[in-house]
Amino acid sequence: MNKQENILNIINKASKKDYLYLVYFLLAFALFGSLGAFDILTNFIGETTNFSYFNLVIGIIFSLVALGSLVLIVIFFIKPSKLLEIDFKKQEIKVNRCFKKCEIINFKDLYFVNSNEASFLGFVMRYGVLKLYKRNGKKITINFLSNAKTLKNALEILLSLSDKNIYPNNNFMLFFIRLYQYFLAFFLKFLHFFKPKVLSSYEDVSNILVKKNISKVLLVESNTIYNKNLDDNLIKELENKSIYFSRFYGVHNNPHLEDVKSGKEKFLNDNCKAIIAIGGGSILDASKGIAAIAYSKKDITKFKGLFKIRHKVPLLIAIPTTCGTGSETTFVSVLTDESSKVKFEIISNKITPKYALLDEKLLESLPTYYVASTAMDAFSHALESYLNITRTRKTKKESLFAMKLIYENLIASKDDPDNLIYKRNLLNASFIAGKAFNRAFVGPVHALSHAIGGKYNLDHGYLNAILMPRFLRVYLFTLYKDMAKIARYLNISNTNDVHDDAKSLITYLEGIISTFEFQDYLTKLDKKDIPELASKAYKEAHLLYPSKKFVNVIMYEDIMLSLLKE
């Protein structure tokens, strides 16, 4: 039996069970109606002196219920209907409804949704109703009576847009993954998260160094900062306080291990005692890596993972020049192993910057494209931390506020690029989102972004921007309430339908892609690489990123298939 025949066979079995249960239901109605009619009519006939029109009407109603039920039973047995019929040639699904006109749905009109979860089964068993959403926003409700397991298999073809129709989850393994994640969430409640102090000026930076008796610092800078002398204000303050500085620049966009090792050599050779990072996320992450191994003889890869740095690290001051990384407030450093093209994370309170300076003037010459891509990085930080099981009341507020700032200021910044108030607000949004995901972590969007970005050296914020709507479609069925809360908080939508509000969040993010002319597909993505990239993303996320919606390897593959140019 081929794949299509197997799917049709499953659906036929489900349909037969549906109508068999319906027949049982009608049979019970017929029996109840017959007994009721018999009781009332016999009493009525036996007591002609107590004639009552009410008893007569009730008897007739019960008789009609019994007769109607029997007629329907006969109809169902003579001409059994199918609940769902799939026509592979026409690429459409026919939904037959009891007492309603059937509806034809084209495969292309369905959202990409996954249904293979306990939450889906629980929903089916509680309500017996599944809602699908067409791309035009119209709701399609399919009612059924069969058991959830049979119908889950039947509906797989409806709920996936790729060639793979089954999303197998190893429930035994998933149980232990979730157990670990909930234990992690409990443990994090007792962990102290260091928060950097925000400085108000470059003079504050030099005063801190003087106070700590630090006379030599390493400036880790991007090429743009170095070539355009955008660090002049900082250098003037250092020179005024007679603080020696050594400049390290040339870090790759996705910082390599060699960048970190070269930075360490520069730090030690020039006898520096502190690090000032001035640049985007790559510069800040590289600086954290340099700080991690500055006083250690171990290789940087030994600190991969959670809380493995236990030695002293140099003072780190962060000055971001983009409005998205949030790295100035987090304990995470993302580095790339250029030999294997794999990104990995170092997570430790030790590498959280002690101080941060938010200077919106550094964003003045930042191209609109990079303002948008980095802001979308910050939005993804806030979004994913909000949708994780490790979130707290405080991080939920931080996430929502950060997304609100981005929603209110990103497009306004594009329309009026010289207005630094918008860029200041975007910087604040990035900082706040950083605090949120530092406590609640990120999710599958970042895992896949790291895998693709590491392989093809693509911009992280851009990847997050085009991946978010795709992942939210996967989340639509299970996390629609959270998505609707976000949409309503941002004033994107506020209808009486929670599903419509949830979808409006996807629409907003798709609008950002269009507004800033992000390419919504990846020309570099090779279909042959998809299984490998999906595996890498899964390995990074399945334990460390406790998303409320568990994403498995095949889901990652399907999302990447949607990134291929048609």
Coordinates of C-alpha atoms in Angstrom, one line a residue:
M1 CA 0.0 0.0 0.0
N2 CA 1.5 3.3 -1.0
K3 CA 1.5 6.5 1.0
Q4 CA -1.6 8.0 -0.5
E5 CA -3.6 4.8 -0.2
N6 CA -2.5 4.5 3.4
I7 CA -3.7 8.1 4.2
L8 CA -7.1 7.5 2.5
N9 CA -7.4 4.2 4.3
I10 CA -6.9 6.0 7.7
I11 CA -9.5 8.6 6.8
N12 CA -12.0 6.0 5.7
K13 CA -11.6 4.1 9.0
A14 CA -12.0 7.4 10.9
S15 CA -15.1 8.2 8.9
K16 CA -16.7 4.8 9.6
K17 CA -16.0 5.2 13.3
D18 CA -17.4 8.7 13.3
Y19 CA -20.7 7.6 11.8
L20 CA -20.8 4.4 13.8
Y21 CA -20.7 6.5 16.9
L22 CA -23.3 8.8 15.4
V23 CA -25.6 5.8 14.7
Y24 CA -25.2 4.7 18.3
F25 CA -26.2 8.2 19.4
L26 CA -29.2 8.2 17.1
L27 CA -30.2 4.8 18.2
A28 CA -30.2 6.0 21.8
F29 CA -32.4 8.9 20.8
A30 CA -34.8 6.5 18.9
L31 CA -35.0 4.2 22.0
F32 CA -35.5 7.2 24.4
G33 CA -38.1 8.7 22.0
S34 CA -40.0 5.5 21.6
L35 CA -40.2 4.8 25.3
G36 CA -41.3 8.3 26.0
A37 CA -43.9 8.3 23.3
F38 CA -45.2 4.9 24.4
D39 CA -45.5 5.9 28.1
I40 CA -47.3 9.2 27.3
L41 CA -49.6 7.8 24.6
T42 CA -50.6 4.7 26.7
N43 CA -51.5 6.9 29.7
F44 CA -53.4 9.3 27.4
I45 CA -55.4 6.5 25.8
G46 CA -56.0 4.7 29.1
E47 CA -57.4 7.9 30.7
T48 CA -59.8 9.4 28.2
T49 CA -61.6 11.3 30.9
N50 CA -58.4 13.4 31.6
F51 CA -57.8 14.6 28.1
S52 CA -54.7 16.8 27.8
Y53 CA -53.5 18.5 24.7
F54 CA -50.1 19.0 26.4
N55 CA -49.6 15.2 26.8
L56 CA -50.7 14.7 23.2
V57 CA -48.1 17.3 21.9
I58 CA -45.3 15.8 24.0
G59 CA -46.2 12.3 22.8
I60 CA -46.1 13.4 19.2
I61 CA -42.7 15.1 19.7
F62 CA -41.2 12.0 21.3
S63 CA -42.6 9.9 18.4
L64 CA -41.1 12.2 15.8
V65 CA -37.7 12.1 17.6
A66 CA -37.9 8.3 17.5
L67 CA -39.0 8.2 13.9
G68 CA -36.4 10.8 12.7
S69 CA -33.6 9.0 14.5
L70 CA -34.6 5.7 12.9
V71 CA -34.8 7.3 9.4
L72 CA -31.3 8.8 9.8
I73 CA -29.9 5.4 10.9
V74 CA -31.3 3.8 7.8
I75 CA -29.9 6.6 5.6
F76 CA -26.4 6.3 7.2
F77 CA -26.4 2.5 6.7
I78 CA -27.7 2.6 3.1
K79 CA -25.4 5.5 2.0
P80 CA -22.5 6.0 4.5
S81 CA -20.8 9.4 4.2
K82 CA -17.1 10.2 4.6
L83 CA -16.1 12.9 7.0
L84 CA -13.1 13.8 5.0
E85 CA -12.2 13.1 1.4
I86 CA -8.9 13.9 -0.1
D87 CA -8.4 14.3 -3.9
F88 CA -4.7 14.2 -4.6
K89 CA -5.1 15.1 -8.3
K90 CA -7.1 18.2 -7.6
Q91 CA -5.0 18.9 -4.4
E92 CA -8.2 19.5 -2.3
I93 CA -10.0 18.2 0.7
K94 CA -13.8 17.8 0.9
V95 CA -15.2 18.3 4.3
N96 CA -18.6 16.7 4.8
R97 CA -20.7 18.1 7.6
C98 CA -23.9 16.7 9.1
F99 CA -26.9 18.7 7.9
K100 CA -24.6 21.3 6.3
K101 CA -23.3 21.9 2.8
C102 CA -19.9 20.3 2.2
E103 CA -16.9 22.5 1.9
I104 CA -13.9 22.2 -0.5
I105 CA -10.5 23.3 0.8
N106 CA -7.4 23.6 -1.4
F107 CA -4.1 22.4 0.0
K108 CA -2.6 25.8 -0.7
D109 CA -5.2 27.5 1.4
L110 CA -4.2 25.8 4.6
Y111 CA -1.8 27.2 7.2
F112 CA 1.3 25.2 8.1
V113 CA 0.3 23.7 11.5
N114 CA 1.5 20.8 13.6
S115 CA -1.1 18.7 15.4
N116 CA 0.9 15.9 17.0
E117 CA 1.0 16.9 20.6
A118 CA -0.8 16.0 23.8
S119 CA -2.3 19.4 23.9
F120 CA -4.0 18.7 20.5
L121 CA -5.3 15.4 21.8
G122 CA -6.6 17.0 25.0
F123 CA -8.3 19.7 23.0
V124 CA -10.0 17.1 20.7
M125 CA -11.2 15.0 23.7
R126 CA -12.5 18.1 25.5
Y127 CA -14.3 19.8 22.6
G128 CA -14.5 17.4 19.7
V129 CA -13.8 20.3 17.4
L130 CA -10.8 21.2 15.3
K131 CA -10.4 24.7 13.7
L132 CA -8.3 25.1 10.6
Y133 CA -7.4 28.6 9.3
K134 CA -7.2 29.4 5.7
R135 CA -4.7 32.0 4.5
N136 CA -7.5 34.5 3.8
G137 CA -8.4 34.3 7.5
K138 CA -11.7 32.4 7.2
K139 CA -12.3 29.8 9.8
I140 CA -13.2 26.2 9.0
T141 CA -14.6 24.1 11.7
I142 CA -14.7 20.3 11.4
N143 CA -16.8 18.5 13.9
F144 CA -16.3 14.8 14.7
L145 CA -17.0 12.2 17.2
S146 CA -14.3 9.6 16.7
N147 CA -11.4 9.0 19.1
A148 CA -8.5 11.5 18.9
K149 CA -5.8 9.1 17.9
T150 CA -7.5 7.9 14.7
L151 CA -8.5 11.4 13.7
K152 CA -5.0 12.8 14.5
N153 CA -3.6 10.5 11.9
A154 CA -6.3 11.4 9.4
L155 CA -5.7 15.1 9.8
E156 CA -2.0 15.0 9.3
I157 CA -2.4 15.5 5.6
L158 CA -4.5 18.6 6.3
L159 CA -2.1 20.2 8.6
S160 CA 1.2 20.0 6.7
L161 CA 2.3 21.6 3.6
S162 CA 5.4 19.6 2.8
D163 CA 5.9 16.1 1.5
K164 CA 6.3 14.8 5.1
N165 CA 2.9 14.5 6.7
I166 CA 3.8 13.0 10.1
Y167 CA 5.6 14.8 12.9
P168 CA 6.7 12.0 15.2
N169 CA 7.5 12.9 18.7
N170 CA 9.0 10.3 21.0
N171 CA 6.7 10.9 23.9
F172 CA 8.9 9.0 26.3
M173 CA 11.9 11.2 25.4
L174 CA 9.7 14.3 25.4
F175 CA 8.6 13.6 28.9
F176 CA 12.2 13.7 30.2
I177 CA 13.1 16.8 28.1
R178 CA 10.1 18.6 29.7
L179 CA 11.1 17.3 33.1
Y180 CA 14.6 18.7 32.6
Q181 CA 13.2 22.0 31.4
Y182 CA 10.8 22.4 34.3
F183 CA 13.6 21.6 36.7
L184 CA 15.7 24.2 35.0
A185 CA 12.9 26.7 35.3
F186 CA 12.6 25.9 39.0
F187 CA 16.4 26.2 39.5
L188 CA 16.6 29.5 37.7
K189 CA 14.2 31.0 40.3
F190 CA 17.0 30.8 42.9
L191 CA 19.8 31.9 40.6
H192 CA 21.1 35.5 40.8
F193 CA 21.2 37.2 37.4
F194 CA 23.7 40.0 37.3
K195 CA 22.3 43.1 35.6
P196 CA 24.8 45.7 34.2
K197 CA 24.7 49.2 35.5
V198 CA 23.7 51.6 32.7
L199 CA 26.1 54.6 32.4
S200 CA 25.0 57.9 31.1
S201 CA 28.2 59.3 29.5
Y202 CA 31.7 58.4 28.3
E203 CA 33.0 60.3 31.2
D204 CA 31.3 57.8 33.5
V205 CA 33.2 55.0 31.6
S206 CA 36.6 56.7 32.3
N207 CA 35.6 57.4 35.9
I208 CA 34.8 53.7 36.5
L209 CA 38.3 52.7 35.2
V210 CA 40.0 55.3 37.4
K211 CA 38.1 54.2 40.4
K212 CA 39.1 50.6 39.8
N213 CA 42.8 51.6 39.2
I214 CA 42.7 50.3 35.6
S215 CA 45.2 52.1 33.4
K216 CA 45.2 49.8 30.4
V217 CA 42.2 48.7 28.4
L218 CA 41.5 46.7 25.2
L219 CA 39.1 48.3 22.8
V220 CA 37.3 45.7 20.8
E221 CA 35.7 47.4 17.8
S222 CA 34.0 46.8 14.6
N223 CA 35.7 47.8 11.4
T224 CA 33.1 50.6 10.9
I225 CA 33.8 52.1 14.3
Y226 CA 37.5 52.0 13.7
N227 CA 37.5 53.3 10.1
K228 CA 35.0 56.1 10.7
N229 CA 36.4 57.1 14.1
L230 CA 33.0 56.7 15.8
D231 CA 34.9 56.0 19.0
D232 CA 36.3 59.6 19.2
N233 CA 34.2 60.6 22.3
L234 CA 35.4 57.5 24.1
I235 CA 39.0 57.9 23.2
K236 CA 39.0 61.6 24.3
E237 CA 37.8 60.6 27.7
L238 CA 40.4 57.9 28.0
E239 CA 43.2 60.2 27.0
N240 CA 41.9 62.9 29.5
K241 CA 42.3 60.4 32.3
S242 CA 45.6 59.1 31.0
I243 CA 44.2 55.6 30.4
Y244 CA 46.2 53.6 27.8
F245 CA 44.1 51.8 25.2
S246 CA 45.0 49.1 22.7
R247 CA 42.6 48.6 19.7
F248 CA 41.5 45.2 18.4
Y249 CA 39.3 45.1 15.3
G250 CA 38.6 43.0 12.3
V251 CA 36.2 40.6 14.0
H252 CA 34.0 38.6 11.6
N253 CA 30.3 39.2 11.4
N254 CA 29.6 35.9 13.1
P255 CA 32.7 35.9 15.5
H256 CA 35.0 33.0 14.9
L257 CA 37.0 31.1 17.5
E258 CA 40.2 32.5 16.0
D259 CA 38.8 36.1 16.6
V260 CA 38.6 35.2 20.3
K261 CA 42.0 33.7 20.5
S262 CA 43.6 36.6 18.6
G263 CA 41.8 39.0 21.0
K264 CA 43.2 37.1 24.0
E265 CA 46.8 37.4 22.7
K266 CA 46.3 41.2 22.1
F267 CA 44.9 41.5 25.6
L268 CA 47.8 39.7 27.3
N269 CA 50.6 41.1 25.1
D270 CA 49.5 44.7 25.8
N271 CA 49.0 44.0 29.5
C272 CA 45.4 45.1 29.5
K273 CA 43.2 44.9 32.6
A274 CA 39.8 45.6 31.2
I275 CA 37.8 45.2 27.9
I276 CA 35.6 47.9 26.4
A277 CA 33.4 46.5 23.5
I278 CA 32.0 49.0 21.1
G279 CA 30.1 47.6 18.2
G280 CA 27.2 45.3 17.3
G281 CA 26.3 41.8 18.6
S282 CA 29.3 40.2 17.0
I283 CA 31.8 42.5 18.7
L284 CA 30.1 42.1 22.1
D285 CA 30.0 38.3 21.8
A286 CA 33.7 38.2 20.7
S287 CA 34.5 40.4 23.7
K288 CA 32.8 38.1 26.1
G289 CA 34.7 35.2 24.6
I290 CA 38.0 37.1 25.1
A291 CA 37.0 37.8 28.7
A292 CA 36.1 34.2 29.2
I293 CA 39.7 32.9 28.3
A294 CA 41.8 35.9 29.1
Y295 CA 42.9 34.5 32.5
S296 CA 42.5 30.8 31.6
K297 CA 44.7 28.3 29.8
K298 CA 41.7 26.3 28.6
D299 CA 40.4 26.4 25.1
I300 CA 37.3 28.5 24.5
T301 CA 35.3 25.4 23.5
K302 CA 35.7 24.0 27.0
F303 CA 33.3 26.6 28.2
K304 CA 30.5 25.7 25.8
G305 CA 27.2 25.3 27.6
L306 CA 25.8 26.3 31.0
F307 CA 27.8 27.9 33.8
K308 CA 31.3 26.4 33.1
I309 CA 33.3 29.6 33.8
R310 CA 34.4 29.6 37.5
H311 CA 37.6 31.7 37.3
K312 CA 38.1 35.4 37.4
V313 CA 37.5 37.4 34.3
P314 CA 38.5 41.0 33.4
L315 CA 36.1 43.9 33.7
L316 CA 33.9 44.2 30.7
I317 CA 32.1 47.4 29.6
A318 CA 29.7 47.2 26.6
I319 CA 28.7 50.0 24.2
P320 CA 26.3 48.7 21.6
T321 CA 26.1 50.3 18.2
T322 CA 23.0 48.4 17.0
C323 CA 19.5 48.2 18.4
G324 CA 19.0 44.5 18.6
T325 CA 21.6 42.3 20.1
G326 CA 20.9 42.9 23.7
S327 CA 24.3 41.3 24.4
E328 CA 25.2 44.3 26.6
T329 CA 22.9 42.9 29.3
T330 CA 23.1 39.1 28.8
F331 CA 25.3 36.3 30.0
V332 CA 25.4 34.6 26.6
S333 CA 28.2 34.7 23.9
V334 CA 27.5 33.1 20.5
L335 CA 30.6 32.0 18.6
T336 CA 31.2 30.2 15.4
D337 CA 33.5 27.2 14.9
E338 CA 34.6 28.0 11.4
S339 CA 36.0 24.5 10.8
S340 CA 32.6 22.8 11.3
K341 CA 30.4 25.9 10.5
V342 CA 28.6 25.4 13.8
K343 CA 27.6 28.1 16.2
F344 CA 27.7 27.4 19.9
E345 CA 26.9 29.3 23.1
I346 CA 28.8 30.1 26.2
I347 CA 26.5 30.9 29.1
S348 CA 27.8 32.3 32.3
N349 CA 27.1 35.2 34.7
K350 CA 30.9 35.8 34.7
I351 CA 30.8 37.2 31.1
T352 CA 27.8 39.6 31.7
P353 CA 29.1 43.1 31.2
K354 CA 29.4 45.0 34.4
Y355 CA 28.5 48.3 32.8
A356 CA 26.7 49.4 29.6
L357 CA 26.5 52.7 27.8
L358 CA 23.5 53.3 25.5
D359 CA 24.5 56.0 23.0
E360 CA 21.9 56.6 20.3
K361 CA 24.3 58.8 18.4
L362 CA 26.2 55.7 17.4
L363 CA 23.1 54.6 15.5
E364 CA 22.9 57.8 13.5
S365 CA 24.7 56.5 10.5
L366 CA 23.4 53.0 10.7
P367 CA 21.6 52.0 7.5
T368 CA 17.9 51.5 7.7
Y369 CA 18.2 47.9 6.7
Y370 CA 20.5 47.2 9.8
V371 CA 18.3 49.2 12.1
A372 CA 15.4 46.9 11.0
S373 CA 17.3 43.6 11.1
T374 CA 18.8 44.3 14.6
A375 CA 15.4 45.5 15.9
M376 CA 13.9 42.3 14.7
D377 CA 16.6 40.4 16.5
A378 CA 15.5 42.2 19.7
F379 CA 11.8 41.5 18.9
S380 CA 12.6 37.8 18.5
H381 CA 14.4 37.9 21.9
A382 CA 11.3 39.4 23.5
L383 CA 8.9 37.1 21.6
E384 CA 10.6 33.8 22.4
S385 CA 11.3 34.6 26.0
Y386 CA 7.5 35.4 26.3
L387 CA 6.7 32.0 24.8
N388 CA 9.0 30.0 27.0
I389 CA 8.1 27.9 30.1
T390 CA 10.9 29.6 32.0
R391 CA 9.2 33.0 31.8
T392 CA 8.3 34.9 35.0
R393 CA 5.9 37.7 35.6
K394 CA 8.7 40.2 35.4
T395 CA 10.1 38.8 32.1
K396 CA 6.6 38.8 30.6
K397 CA 6.3 42.5 31.4
E398 CA 9.8 43.2 30.0
S399 CA 9.1 41.2 26.8
L400 CA 5.8 42.9 26.1
F401 CA 7.3 46.4 26.8
A402 CA 10.2 45.7 24.5
M403 CA 8.0 44.5 21.7
K404 CA 5.8 47.6 22.2
L405 CA 8.8 49.9 21.9
I406 CA 9.9 48.2 18.7
Y407 CA 6.3 48.3 17.3
E408 CA 6.0 52.0 18.0
N409 CA 9.4 53.2 16.9
L410 CA 10.8 50.9 14.1
I411 CA 8.7 52.1 11.2
A412 CA 8.8 55.6 12.6
S413 CA 12.6 55.5 12.5
K414 CA 12.5 54.5 8.9
D415 CA 10.2 57.4 8.0
D416 CA 12.3 59.9 10.0
P417 CA 15.8 58.5 10.2
D418 CA 17.3 61.7 11.7
N419 CA 15.1 61.6 14.8
L420 CA 17.4 60.1 17.4
I421 CA 14.5 59.6 19.9
Y422 CA 13.2 56.7 17.9
K423 CA 16.7 55.1 17.9
R424 CA 17.0 55.7 21.6
N425 CA 13.8 53.9 22.2
L426 CA 15.0 51.0 20.0
L427 CA 18.2 50.8 22.0
N428 CA 16.1 50.7 25.2
A429 CA 13.9 48.0 23.7
S430 CA 17.0 45.9 22.8
F431 CA 18.3 46.3 26.4
I432 CA 15.0 45.4 28.0
A433 CA 14.5 42.4 25.6
G434 CA 18.0 41.3 26.6
K435 CA 17.1 41.3 30.2
A436 CA 14.0 39.2 29.5
F437 CA 15.7 36.5 27.5
N438 CA 18.7 36.5 29.8
R439 CA 16.3 35.1 32.4
A440 CA 13.8 33.2 30.3
F441 CA 16.0 32.2 27.3
V442 CA 15.2 32.3 23.6
G443 CA 13.7 29.5 21.5
P444 CA 13.7 27.5 18.2
V445 CA 13.8 30.6 16.0
H446 CA 17.3 31.3 17.3
A447 CA 18.4 27.7 17.1
L448 CA 17.6 27.6 13.4
S449 CA 19.0 31.0 12.8
H450 CA 22.2 30.0 14.4
A451 CA 22.4 26.8 12.3
I452 CA 21.7 28.6 9.0
G453 CA 23.8 31.7 9.9
G454 CA 26.7 29.6 10.9
K455 CA 26.6 27.5 7.7
Y456 CA 26.2 30.4 5.2
N457 CA 27.4 33.4 7.2
L458 CA 24.1 35.2 7.0
D459 CA 22.9 38.1 9.1
H460 CA 21.4 36.9 12.4
G461 CA 18.7 39.6 12.7
Y462 CA 17.6 39.2 9.1
L463 CA 17.2 35.4 9.6
N464 CA 15.2 35.9 12.7
A465 CA 12.9 38.3 10.9
I466 CA 12.0 35.9 8.1
L467 CA 11.8 32.9 10.5
M468 CA 9.5 34.3 13.1
P469 CA 6.3 34.3 11.0
R470 CA 7.0 30.8 9.9
F471 CA 7.4 29.5 13.5
L472 CA 4.4 31.4 14.6
R473 CA 2.3 29.5 12.1
V474 CA 3.6 26.3 13.7
Y475 CA 2.6 27.8 17.1
L476 CA -0.8 29.0 15.9
F477 CA -2.8 26.1 17.1
T478 CA -1.3 25.6 20.6
L479 CA 0.0 29.1 21.5
Y480 CA -2.7 31.2 20.0
K481 CA -3.8 32.7 23.4
D482 CA -0.3 34.0 24.1
M483 CA 0.1 35.3 20.5
A484 CA -3.3 37.1 20.8
K485 CA -2.2 38.7 24.1
I486 CA 0.9 40.1 22.4
A487 CA -1.1 41.4 19.4
R488 CA -3.6 43.1 21.8
Y489 CA -0.9 44.6 23.9
L490 CA 0.7 46.1 20.8
N491 CA -2.7 47.3 19.5
I492 CA -2.2 45.4 16.3
S493 CA -5.6 43.8 16.7
N494 CA -8.3 43.6 19.3
T495 CA -11.3 41.6 18.1
N496 CA -13.6 39.2 19.8
D497 CA -11.8 36.2 18.1
V498 CA -8.6 35.2 19.8
H499 CA -7.5 33.3 16.7
D500 CA -7.8 36.3 14.5
D501 CA -5.8 38.4 16.9
A502 CA -3.1 35.7 17.0
K503 CA -2.9 35.7 13.2
S504 CA -2.6 39.4 13.2
L505 CA 0.8 39.1 14.9
I506 CA 2.0 37.0 12.0
T507 CA 0.6 39.5 9.6
Y508 CA 2.5 42.3 11.3
L509 CA 5.8 40.5 11.1
E510 CA 5.2 39.7 7.4
G511 CA 4.5 43.4 6.9
I512 CA 7.9 44.2 8.4
I513 CA 9.6 41.9 5.9
S514 CA 7.8 43.7 3.1
T515 CA 8.3 47.2 4.5
F516 CA 12.0 46.8 4.8
E517 CA 12.3 44.7 1.7
F518 CA 13.8 41.7 3.4
Q519 CA 14.2 38.8 0.9
D520 CA 11.7 36.2 2.1
Y521 CA 13.7 33.2 0.8
L522 CA 17.3 32.1 1.0
T523 CA 19.2 31.7 -2.3
K524 CA 22.2 30.2 -0.4
L525 CA 20.1 27.5 1.2
D526 CA 20.9 24.1 -0.4
K527 CA 18.2 21.5 -0.1
K528 CA 20.8 18.9 0.6
D529 CA 21.9 20.7 3.7
I530 CA 18.5 20.9 5.3
P531 CA 18.6 17.6 7.3
E532 CA 22.0 18.5 8.7
L533 CA 20.9 22.0 9.6
A534 CA 17.6 20.7 11.2
S535 CA 19.6 18.3 13.3
K536 CA 21.9 21.0 14.5
A537 CA 19.0 23.3 15.4
Y538 CA 17.2 20.6 17.3
K539 CA 20.4 19.6 19.2
E540 CA 20.8 23.3 20.3
A541 CA 17.2 23.9 21.3
H542 CA 15.6 20.7 22.5
L543 CA 17.1 21.0 26.0
L544 CA 18.4 24.5 26.4
Y545 CA 15.5 26.5 24.9
P546 CA 12.3 25.6 26.8
S547 CA 9.7 26.7 24.3
K548 CA 6.1 26.0 25.3
K549 CA 5.7 24.5 21.8
F550 CA 8.1 21.7 21.3
V551 CA 9.7 21.7 17.9
N552 CA 11.2 18.5 16.5
V553 CA 13.6 17.9 13.6
I554 CA 11.0 17.4 10.9
M555 CA 9.4 20.8 11.8
Y556 CA 12.7 22.5 11.3
E557 CA 13.1 20.8 8.0
D558 CA 9.6 21.9 6.8
I559 CA 10.3 25.5 7.8
M560 CA 13.5 25.4 5.9
L561 CA 11.7 24.0 2.8
S562 CA 9.5 27.1 2.9
L563 CA 12.7 29.2 2.7
L564 CA 13.6 27.8 -0.7
K565 CA 12.9 29.9 -3.7
E566 CA 10.0 28.4 -5.7

